[in-house]
Coordinates of C-alpha atoms and ligand atoms in Angstrom, one line a residue:
M1 CA 60.4 -17.9 -33.1
F2 CA 61.2 -18.1 -36.8
R3 CA 64.2 -16.2 -37.9
L4 CA 64.7 -14.3 -41.1
R5 CA 67.9 -15.1 -43.0
R6 CA 68.1 -11.7 -44.7
K7 CA 66.4 -8.3 -44.2
V8 CA 65.6 -6.1 -47.1
Y9 CA 63.5 -3.1 -46.1
L10 CA 61.6 -1.7 -49.1
D11 CA 59.0 0.3 -47.3
N12 CA 60.8 3.6 -46.8
N13 CA 57.8 5.7 -47.7
A14 CA 56.1 4.3 -44.6
T15 CA 59.0 5.1 -42.4
T16 CA 62.8 5.1 -42.5
A17 CA 65.6 3.6 -40.3
I18 CA 66.9 6.2 -38.0
A19 CA 70.4 7.4 -39.0
P20 CA 73.2 6.6 -36.5
A21 CA 74.2 10.3 -36.3
V22 CA 70.6 11.1 -35.4
V23 CA 70.6 8.5 -32.6
R24 CA 73.9 10.0 -31.2
K25 CA 72.5 13.5 -31.3
M26 CA 69.3 12.5 -29.6
H27 CA 71.1 10.5 -27.0
H28 CA 73.3 13.5 -26.2
V29 CA 70.3 15.8 -25.9
L30 CA 68.3 13.4 -23.7
K31 CA 71.3 13.0 -21.4
H32 CA 72.6 16.5 -21.2
Q33 CA 70.0 19.0 -22.5
Y34 CA 67.0 18.2 -20.5
G35 CA 66.3 21.9 -19.6
N36 CA 63.0 23.3 -20.6
P37 CA 63.6 25.8 -23.4
S38 CA 61.1 28.1 -21.8
S39 CA 62.7 28.3 -18.3
L40 CA 64.9 31.1 -17.1
Y41 CA 68.2 29.6 -16.0
K42 CA 71.4 28.5 -17.6
I43 CA 70.7 24.9 -18.7
S44 CA 67.4 26.1 -20.2
Y45 CA 69.1 28.8 -22.2
A46 CA 71.2 26.0 -23.8
S47 CA 68.0 24.2 -24.7
A48 CA 66.4 27.3 -26.1
E49 CA 69.6 27.8 -28.2
L50 CA 69.4 24.3 -29.5
L51 CA 65.8 24.8 -30.4
A52 CA 66.6 27.9 -32.3
T53 CA 69.6 26.4 -34.2
S54 CA 67.6 23.3 -35.1
R55 CA 64.8 25.5 -36.5
A56 CA 67.2 27.6 -38.4
E57 CA 69.0 24.5 -39.9
I58 CA 65.7 23.0 -41.1
A59 CA 64.3 26.3 -42.3
G60 CA 67.6 27.0 -44.2
K61 CA 67.3 23.7 -46.1
L62 CA 63.8 24.7 -47.2
H63 CA 64.7 28.3 -48.0
A64 CA 62.3 29.5 -45.4
Q65 CA 62.8 32.0 -42.6
P66 CA 63.2 30.3 -39.2
E67 CA 60.1 32.2 -37.9
E68 CA 58.0 30.6 -40.7
L69 CA 58.7 27.1 -39.4
F70 CA 56.8 25.6 -36.5
F71 CA 57.5 22.2 -34.9
T72 CA 54.5 19.8 -34.4
G73 CA 54.0 16.3 -33.3
C74 CA 53.9 14.9 -36.8
A75 CA 52.9 15.8 -40.3
T76 CA 49.4 14.7 -39.7
E77 CA 49.1 17.4 -37.1
S78 CA 50.7 20.0 -39.5
N79 CA 48.2 19.1 -42.2
N80 CA 45.3 19.4 -39.7
Q81 CA 46.5 22.8 -38.4
I82 CA 47.1 24.2 -41.9
I83 CA 43.7 23.3 -43.2
H84 CA 41.9 24.4 -40.1
S85 CA 43.7 27.7 -40.1
A86 CA 42.8 28.6 -43.6
F87 CA 39.2 27.4 -43.0
E88 CA 38.8 29.6 -39.8
H89 CA 40.2 32.6 -41.6
H90 CA 38.2 32.4 -44.8
F91 CA 35.0 30.4 -44.2
P92 CA 32.2 31.3 -44.8
S93 CA 33.1 34.4 -46.9
K94 CA 34.8 31.9 -49.2
T95 CA 33.4 28.4 -49.4
T96 CA 35.6 26.0 -51.2
I97 CA 38.9 24.0 -50.9
L98 CA 40.2 22.3 -54.0
T99 CA 42.3 19.2 -53.6
T100 CA 43.1 15.9 -55.3
P101 CA 41.7 12.4 -54.7
I102 CA 45.2 11.1 -54.0
E103 CA 46.1 13.2 -50.9
H104 CA 47.2 11.5 -47.7
P105 CA 44.3 10.6 -45.4
S106 CA 45.4 13.3 -42.9
V107 CA 44.4 15.8 -45.5
L108 CA 41.3 14.0 -46.9
S109 CA 39.9 13.1 -43.5
T110 CA 40.4 16.7 -42.2
L111 CA 38.5 17.9 -45.3
E112 CA 35.7 15.3 -44.7
Y113 CA 35.4 16.6 -41.2
L114 CA 35.2 20.3 -42.3
K115 CA 32.5 19.3 -44.8
T116 CA 30.3 18.7 -41.8
K117 CA 30.8 22.4 -41.0
G118 CA 29.6 23.5 -44.4
L119 CA 32.9 23.5 -46.4
R120 CA 32.7 22.6 -50.1
V121 CA 35.5 20.4 -51.2
E122 CA 36.2 19.7 -54.9
Y123 CA 38.6 17.0 -56.2
V124 CA 40.7 17.7 -59.2
P125 CA 41.0 14.5 -61.3
V126 CA 44.4 12.9 -61.9
D127 CA 45.7 10.8 -64.8
S128 CA 46.7 7.2 -64.8
C129 CA 50.0 8.0 -63.1
G130 CA 48.5 10.4 -60.5
R131 CA 49.4 13.6 -62.3
I132 CA 46.9 16.4 -61.8
K133 CA 44.9 17.2 -65.0
M134 CA 45.9 20.8 -65.5
D135 CA 43.0 21.7 -67.8
A136 CA 40.5 20.4 -65.2
Y137 CA 42.3 22.3 -62.5
Q138 CA 42.3 25.5 -64.5
A139 CA 38.6 25.1 -65.0
M140 CA 37.7 24.3 -61.4
V141 CA 39.7 26.9 -59.5
D142 CA 37.6 30.1 -59.1
D143 CA 37.2 33.0 -56.7
S144 CA 35.1 31.0 -54.2
C145 CA 38.2 28.8 -53.6
F146 CA 40.3 29.9 -50.6
L147 CA 42.8 27.0 -50.4
V148 CA 44.3 24.5 -52.8
C149 CA 45.9 21.4 -51.3
A150 CA 48.1 19.3 -53.5
M151 CA 50.9 17.1 -52.3
F152 CA 54.3 17.5 -53.9
V153 CA 55.1 13.7 -54.1
N154 CA 52.5 11.0 -53.8
N155 CA 53.3 8.5 -51.1
E156 CA 51.9 5.4 -52.9
L157 CA 53.0 6.3 -56.5
G158 CA 56.0 8.5 -56.1
T159 CA 54.6 10.9 -58.7
I160 CA 55.8 14.5 -58.6
Q161 CA 53.3 17.3 -59.2
D162 CA 54.2 20.6 -60.8
I163 CA 53.7 22.5 -57.6
R164 CA 55.1 25.8 -58.9
E165 CA 52.5 26.0 -61.7
L166 CA 49.7 24.8 -59.4
A167 CA 50.5 27.5 -56.9
R168 CA 50.7 30.2 -59.6
I169 CA 47.2 29.3 -60.8
A170 CA 45.8 29.2 -57.2
H171 CA 47.3 32.7 -56.5
A172 CA 45.9 34.1 -59.7
H173 CA 42.5 33.4 -58.2
G174 CA 43.3 34.7 -54.8
A175 CA 43.6 31.3 -53.2
L176 CA 46.2 30.1 -50.7
F177 CA 48.4 27.1 -51.7
F178 CA 49.3 24.2 -49.4
S179 CA 51.6 21.4 -50.4
D180 CA 52.2 18.3 -48.2
C181 CA 55.9 17.9 -48.8
V182 CA 56.4 14.9 -46.6
Q183 CA 57.4 12.5 -49.4
A184 CA 59.3 15.1 -51.3
F185 CA 61.7 16.4 -48.6
G186 CA 65.0 14.6 -48.9
K187 CA 64.2 13.2 -52.3
I188 CA 63.9 16.2 -54.5
P189 CA 64.7 19.9 -53.8
V190 CA 62.0 21.7 -51.7
D191 CA 62.5 25.4 -51.9
V192 CA 59.4 27.1 -50.5
Q193 CA 60.3 30.4 -52.0
E194 CA 61.0 29.1 -55.5
L195 CA 57.8 27.1 -55.3
D196 CA 55.9 30.1 -54.0
I197 CA 53.7 28.1 -51.7
D198 CA 51.9 29.4 -48.6
Y199 CA 52.0 26.3 -46.5
A200 CA 53.9 23.0 -46.4
S201 CA 54.2 20.1 -44.0
F202 CA 57.1 17.8 -43.2
S203 CA 57.8 14.7 -41.1
A204 CA 61.2 13.7 -39.6
H205 CA 60.6 10.0 -39.7
K206 CA 60.5 9.9 -43.5
I207 CA 64.1 11.2 -43.7
N208 CA 65.9 8.9 -41.2
G209 CA 64.9 11.1 -38.3
P210 CA 62.8 10.2 -35.2
K211 CA 59.1 9.5 -35.1
G212 CA 56.8 12.0 -33.2
V213 CA 58.0 15.2 -34.7
G214 CA 56.9 17.2 -37.7
A215 CA 57.1 20.7 -39.0
L216 CA 54.7 23.2 -40.5
Y217 CA 55.8 26.0 -42.8
A218 CA 53.5 29.0 -43.0
R219 CA 54.7 31.9 -45.2
T220 CA 54.9 35.2 -43.4
G221 CA 51.4 36.7 -43.6
A222 CA 49.6 33.4 -44.3
P223 CA 46.8 32.9 -41.8
L224 CA 47.8 30.6 -38.9
E225 CA 45.7 29.6 -35.9
P226 CA 46.8 27.4 -33.0
F227 CA 45.4 23.9 -33.2
I228 CA 46.6 22.7 -29.8
H229 CA 46.0 25.3 -27.1
G230 CA 47.9 25.8 -23.9
G231 CA 51.3 27.4 -23.3
H232 CA 53.1 29.9 -25.4
Q233 CA 55.5 27.5 -27.1
E234 CA 56.1 27.9 -30.8
R235 CA 55.2 31.6 -30.4
G236 CA 51.7 30.6 -29.3
F237 CA 50.9 28.5 -32.4
R238 CA 51.6 25.1 -30.9
A239 CA 51.4 24.6 -27.2
G240 CA 53.2 21.9 -25.3
T241 CA 56.8 21.6 -24.1
E242 CA 59.0 20.9 -27.1
G243 CA 60.4 17.4 -27.6
L244 CA 63.9 18.8 -27.9
H245 CA 65.6 15.5 -28.5
N246 CA 63.2 14.9 -31.4
I247 CA 63.6 18.3 -32.8
A248 CA 67.4 18.1 -32.6
G249 CA 67.2 14.6 -34.2
F250 CA 65.1 16.1 -37.0
A251 CA 67.7 18.8 -37.6
Q252 CA 70.5 16.2 -37.5
A253 CA 68.6 14.1 -40.1
V254 CA 68.3 17.2 -42.3
K255 CA 72.0 17.8 -42.0
E256 CA 72.6 14.2 -43.0
L257 CA 70.6 14.5 -46.2
P258 CA 72.6 14.3 -49.4
K259 CA 72.1 17.0 -51.9
P260 CA 68.9 15.9 -53.6
G261 CA 68.2 15.9 -57.3
K262 CA 69.4 14.1 -60.4
G263 CA 73.1 13.7 -60.8
S264 CA 74.1 13.9 -57.1
G265 CA 76.0 10.8 -55.8
A266 CA 73.3 9.2 -53.6
S267 CA 70.4 9.9 -55.9
S268 CA 72.2 8.7 -59.1
Q269 CA 73.0 5.5 -57.2
M270 CA 69.3 5.2 -56.3
D271 CA 68.4 6.0 -59.9
K272 CA 70.5 3.1 -61.1
V273 CA 69.2 0.6 -58.5
M274 CA 65.7 1.6 -59.4
K275 CA 66.3 1.3 -63.2
D276 CA 67.7 -2.2 -62.6
F277 CA 64.7 -3.1 -60.5
R278 CA 62.3 -1.9 -63.2
R279 CA 64.1 -3.8 -65.9
G280 CA 64.4 -6.9 -63.7
L281 CA 60.7 -6.9 -62.8
K282 CA 59.6 -6.7 -66.4
S283 CA 61.7 -9.7 -67.2
V284 CA 60.6 -11.9 -64.2
V285 CA 56.9 -11.0 -64.3
S286 CA 55.5 -10.6 -67.8
G287 CA 52.5 -8.4 -67.8
C288 CA 53.3 -6.5 -64.6
V289 CA 52.2 -2.9 -64.9
F290 CA 54.1 0.1 -63.4
N291 CA 51.8 2.7 -62.0
T292 CA 54.7 5.0 -61.2
P293 CA 55.7 7.1 -64.3
E294 CA 59.3 6.8 -65.4
T295 CA 59.7 10.6 -65.4
D296 CA 58.1 13.0 -63.0
S297 CA 58.6 10.6 -60.1
V298 CA 61.0 10.2 -57.3
S299 CA 63.6 7.5 -57.9
N300 CA 62.9 5.5 -54.7
T301 CA 59.3 4.6 -55.4
L302 CA 57.8 1.9 -57.7
N303 CA 54.2 1.0 -57.6
V304 CA 53.4 -2.2 -59.5
T305 CA 50.3 -4.2 -60.3
F306 CA 50.8 -7.9 -60.7
P307 CA 47.7 -9.0 -62.7
G308 CA 46.1 -12.1 -61.3
R309 CA 48.2 -12.1 -58.1
P310 CA 46.5 -10.8 -54.9
N311 CA 49.0 -8.6 -53.1
A312 CA 48.3 -10.3 -49.7
F313 CA 50.0 -13.4 -51.1
L314 CA 53.0 -11.7 -52.6
M315 CA 53.5 -9.6 -49.5
A316 CA 53.4 -12.6 -47.3
F317 CA 55.7 -14.6 -49.5
L318 CA 58.2 -11.7 -49.5
D319 CA 57.8 -11.2 -45.7
I320 CA 58.9 -14.8 -45.1
K321 CA 62.0 -14.0 -47.2
G322 CA 62.7 -11.0 -45.0
I323 CA 61.6 -8.5 -47.6
S324 CA 59.3 -5.7 -46.3
V325 CA 57.0 -4.0 -48.8
S326 CA 53.6 -2.4 -48.6
A327 CA 50.3 -3.2 -50.3
G328 CA 48.4 -0.7 -52.3
S329 CA 45.2 -1.6 -50.4
A330 CA 44.2 -1.7 -46.8
C331 CA 43.5 -5.3 -45.9
N332 CA 41.9 -4.6 -42.5
T333 CA 38.4 -3.8 -43.4
P334 CA 35.6 -6.3 -44.0
S335 CA 35.2 -5.2 -47.6
N336 CA 39.0 -5.1 -48.0
D337 CA 38.7 -1.5 -49.3
P338 CA 41.3 -0.8 -52.0
S339 CA 43.6 2.2 -51.8
H340 CA 41.9 5.4 -52.7
V341 CA 45.0 6.5 -54.6
L342 CA 44.9 3.5 -56.9
T343 CA 41.2 3.7 -57.6
A344 CA 41.6 7.4 -58.3
I345 CA 44.2 6.6 -61.0
G346 CA 41.7 4.3 -62.7
L347 CA 42.6 0.9 -61.3
T348 CA 39.7 -1.5 -60.6
E349 CA 39.3 -2.7 -57.1
E350 CA 40.7 -6.0 -58.1
Q351 CA 43.7 -4.4 -59.8
A352 CA 44.3 -2.3 -56.6
R353 CA 44.3 -5.5 -54.6
E354 CA 47.0 -6.9 -56.9
T355 CA 49.3 -3.9 -56.4
I356 CA 52.4 -3.5 -54.3
R357 CA 54.5 -0.4 -53.5
F358 CA 58.3 -0.8 -53.3
S359 CA 60.1 2.1 -51.7
L360 CA 63.8 2.1 -51.6
S361 CA 66.3 4.0 -49.5
R362 CA 69.8 5.4 -50.3
K363 CA 71.1 2.2 -48.6
T364 CA 69.3 -0.2 -50.9
T365 CA 71.9 -2.1 -52.8
A366 CA 72.0 -3.8 -56.2
S367 CA 72.3 -7.1 -54.3
D368 CA 69.0 -6.3 -52.3
V369 CA 67.3 -5.7 -55.6
R370 CA 68.6 -9.0 -57.1
Y371 CA 67.5 -10.9 -54.0
T372 CA 64.0 -9.3 -54.2
L373 CA 63.7 -10.1 -57.9
R374 CA 64.7 -13.7 -57.2
A375 CA 62.0 -14.0 -54.5
I376 CA 59.4 -12.5 -56.8
S377 CA 60.4 -14.8 -59.6
E378 CA 60.1 -17.8 -57.2
F379 CA 56.7 -16.6 -56.2
V380 CA 55.4 -16.2 -59.8
N381 CA 56.8 -19.5 -60.9
E382 CA 55.3 -21.4 -58.0
K383 CA 52.7 -23.8 -59.5
D384 CA 50.8 -25.2 -56.6
D385 CA 47.8 -23.6 -55.1
S386 CA 47.9 -24.9 -51.6
I387 CA 47.1 -21.6 -50.0
H388 CA 43.6 -20.1 -50.4
M389 CA 42.4 -16.7 -49.5
L390 CA 38.9 -16.5 -48.0
T391 CA 36.8 -13.4 -47.8
P392 CA 35.1 -13.1 -44.5
F393 CA 31.8 -13.7 -46.3
E394 CA 33.1 -17.0 -47.7
F395 CA 34.0 -18.2 -44.2
D396 CA 30.4 -18.8 -43.3
E397 CA 28.7 -20.9 -40.7
S398 CA 29.0 -24.2 -42.6
L399 CA 32.7 -23.7 -43.2
M400 CA 33.4 -22.5 -39.7
L401 CA 31.7 -25.5 -38.1
N402 CA 33.0 -28.0 -40.6
P403 CA 35.0 -30.7 -38.6
E404 CA 37.5 -31.0 -41.4
M405 CA 38.6 -27.3 -40.7
Y406 CA 41.3 -26.7 -38.2
I407 CA 41.1 -23.0 -37.1
L408 CA 44.5 -21.7 -36.1
D409 CA 44.2 -18.3 -34.3
I410 CA 47.5 -16.5 -34.2
R411 CA 46.4 -13.3 -32.5
T412 CA 48.0 -11.8 -29.4
S413 CA 46.4 -12.1 -26.0
Y414 CA 45.6 -8.4 -26.2
E415 CA 43.8 -8.9 -29.5
R416 CA 41.9 -11.9 -28.1
K417 CA 40.7 -9.7 -25.3
A418 CA 39.4 -7.2 -27.8
L419 CA 37.6 -9.9 -29.9
R420 CA 36.8 -13.4 -28.9
S421 CA 38.1 -16.3 -31.0
L422 CA 36.2 -18.3 -33.6
P423 CA 34.5 -21.4 -32.2
N424 CA 36.8 -24.5 -32.0
S425 CA 39.9 -22.2 -32.5
H426 CA 43.4 -23.4 -31.6
E427 CA 45.3 -20.5 -30.2
A428 CA 49.0 -20.0 -30.8
E429 CA 51.4 -17.0 -30.7
F430 CA 52.5 -15.7 -34.0
W431 CA 56.2 -15.3 -33.1
K432 CA 56.5 -18.7 -31.6
M433 CA 55.0 -20.7 -34.4
D434 CA 57.8 -23.2 -34.7
R435 CA 56.9 -24.4 -31.1
Y436 CA 53.4 -25.2 -32.2
L437 CA 54.1 -27.1 -35.4
K438 CA 54.0 -30.5 -33.6
Y439 CA 50.3 -29.9 -32.7
L440 CA 49.1 -29.1 -36.1
P441 CA 47.3 -31.8 -38.1
K442 CA 48.6 -32.8 -41.5
N443 CA 45.3 -34.3 -42.6
K444 CA 43.0 -31.3 -42.1
S445 CA 42.5 -28.0 -43.8
I446 CA 44.1 -25.4 -41.7
V447 CA 42.6 -21.9 -41.7
V448 CA 44.8 -19.2 -40.2
V449 CA 43.1 -16.3 -38.5
C450 CA 44.9 -13.1 -37.3
H451 CA 43.5 -9.8 -36.1
G452 CA 43.5 -7.6 -39.2
G453 CA 44.4 -9.9 -42.1
M454 CA 48.1 -9.0 -42.4
N455 CA 49.8 -11.7 -40.4
S456 CA 47.8 -14.8 -41.4
P457 CA 49.2 -15.0 -45.0
V458 CA 52.7 -14.9 -43.5
I459 CA 52.0 -17.9 -41.3
A460 CA 50.2 -19.7 -44.1
Y461 CA 53.4 -19.4 -46.2
Y462 CA 55.5 -20.5 -43.2
L463 CA 53.3 -23.6 -42.7
K464 CA 53.6 -24.4 -46.3
K465 CA 57.4 -24.3 -46.1
K466 CA 57.1 -26.7 -43.2
G467 CA 55.2 -29.2 -45.3
F468 CA 51.6 -28.4 -44.5
R469 CA 49.1 -28.5 -47.4
N470 CA 45.6 -27.3 -47.8
L471 CA 46.0 -24.0 -46.1
S472 CA 43.8 -20.9 -46.1
F473 CA 43.5 -17.6 -44.3
I474 CA 40.7 -15.1 -43.8
M475 CA 41.8 -12.0 -45.7
T476 CA 40.4 -9.4 -43.2
G477 CA 41.2 -11.3 -40.0
M478 CA 38.8 -11.4 -37.0
V479 CA 38.1 -7.6 -37.3
G480 CA 36.6 -8.1 -40.8
W481 CA 35.0 -11.4 -40.0
K482 CA 33.1 -10.0 -37.0
L483 CA 31.8 -7.1 -39.1
A484 CA 30.7 -9.5 -41.8
H485 CA 29.0 -11.9 -39.4
P486 CA 27.9 -10.1 -36.2
D487 CA 25.2 -12.7 -35.6
L488 CA 27.6 -15.6 -35.8
Y489 CA 30.1 -13.8 -33.6
S490 CA 27.5 -13.3 -30.8
K491 CA 26.3 -16.9 -31.2
Y492 CA 29.6 -18.8 -31.3
A493 CA 32.7 -16.7 -30.6
G494 CA 34.8 -17.8 -27.7
T495 CA 33.4 -21.4 -27.5
N496 CA 35.5 -24.6 -27.3
I497 CA 38.8 -22.8 -27.5
T498 CA 42.1 -24.7 -27.1
H499 CA 45.4 -22.9 -26.3
L500 CA 48.0 -25.1 -28.0
G501 CA 50.9 -24.4 -25.6
T502 CA 48.9 -25.6 -22.5
R503 CA 48.5 -29.1 -23.9
D504 CA 51.9 -30.5 -23.0
Ligands
PLP1 N1 51.6 13.0 -45.7 C1 52.2 12.1 -46.4 C2 52.3 12.2 -47.9 C3 52.7 10.9 -45.8 O1 53.2 9.9 -46.5 C4 52.5 10.8 -44.4 C5 53.0 9.6 -43.7 O2 52.8 8.4 -44.2 C6 51.9 11.8 -43.7 C7 51.5 12.9 -44.4 C8 51.8 11.7 -42.2 O3 53.0 11.8 -41.6 P1 53.2 11.6 -40.0 O4 53.4 10.1 -39.9 O5 54.3 12.4 -39.6 O6 51.9 12.0 -39.4

């Protein structure tokens, strides 16, 4: 097992570390408050009480009424329920939902699904920082529109939208307004009354709370339909016994939030760390481009394009150093589809594949940032090109069967059951790579293959550090390779496989 010397977690828009007070609260609830809030005896009354106070605490923070807040399994579920509710209520007398091309997939995929039922969806364009083009929006919203969906803060860019103005315009045309507030909550003030929105969604795990619980805000009077049917929980709008430990953990996470907004202690500390990071990046990587605007953005997020440097390499390099960041593109499809957000703001597919998102937390220190900058500087100043990235199409039959190629398959046994290995593969476990080093040839070209393309660059960098040269990896892993070469997969996969550990 290779160990990381230092851990710097810069992927807080993906999820956050759970706060210690939240763990304590959840532990207490799991141990002592197991009563079902719907049952009719003493221990259940205590659970019902905790459910009510948790709801009131979270609603209070949002300036909502407790009865306007519903607990769900996650924000994805909230987004689905909100959109389906508005659709069921208004369609087909009204036909259109307006949204933006940079919404979270839980919004865009729900809309794609409803298109199959006849819904018309229109996408308001955004500028190069992801800000909605107000003129275009004004021109597009009309009386056929029954819902506008626009997220408050974009998860990839950190860009903040003028939700109040967007909602005002929607209402002027008789449309409802829904804002996915998942990335805004805890970072900037979210006051549903002041914003004058009809619906909003939230997720606990983005604010140091537990995974598996979200919330849905529906203004009193806004149409709401159950999405999950069954019992009468959540006043009949969300069936299923409440995960009380998660809900109480969510409320505790909300209690732990510092006062958001400029000038408050925690956020001014984050502003400063982010400013140093921006300045430092410009000095260590000339030509890097910030896609996150300096104003109208949350101070924890920086989305950066590093021209000429594929993100898979930088991510892997940083991962080896213990730094977790996320790429602006999904690397697990055969075409290596770039992020829909980045292409919507005008990046080419190539630029999108050269883009990384850094998302800080309140705990990120100046020293974390300096460490990250040093690692990035080391990466950009590295001269040698001993690691090559192969598209699945490049890894064709002749390369695959070339005896000079040593195929190192680092997938788990579960992944190997799902997809057979490439012919002549040498199988080894990702997390035990140091044990396998003695088997690997120094005189051959090693091609590392993982399942979806994310782990192989990390191992390629690890092998490089261990003195191996002439390394490559397949950027989309076995999943993408099989999609690119179904015929080769049926002909050769699973033949002549060696499991390295069994050779001693
Ligand atoms: N909306 C946004 C903007 C997000 O960033 C996310 C999570 O990445 C979601 C919705 C989905 O949240 P959940 O993980 O709770 O389903």
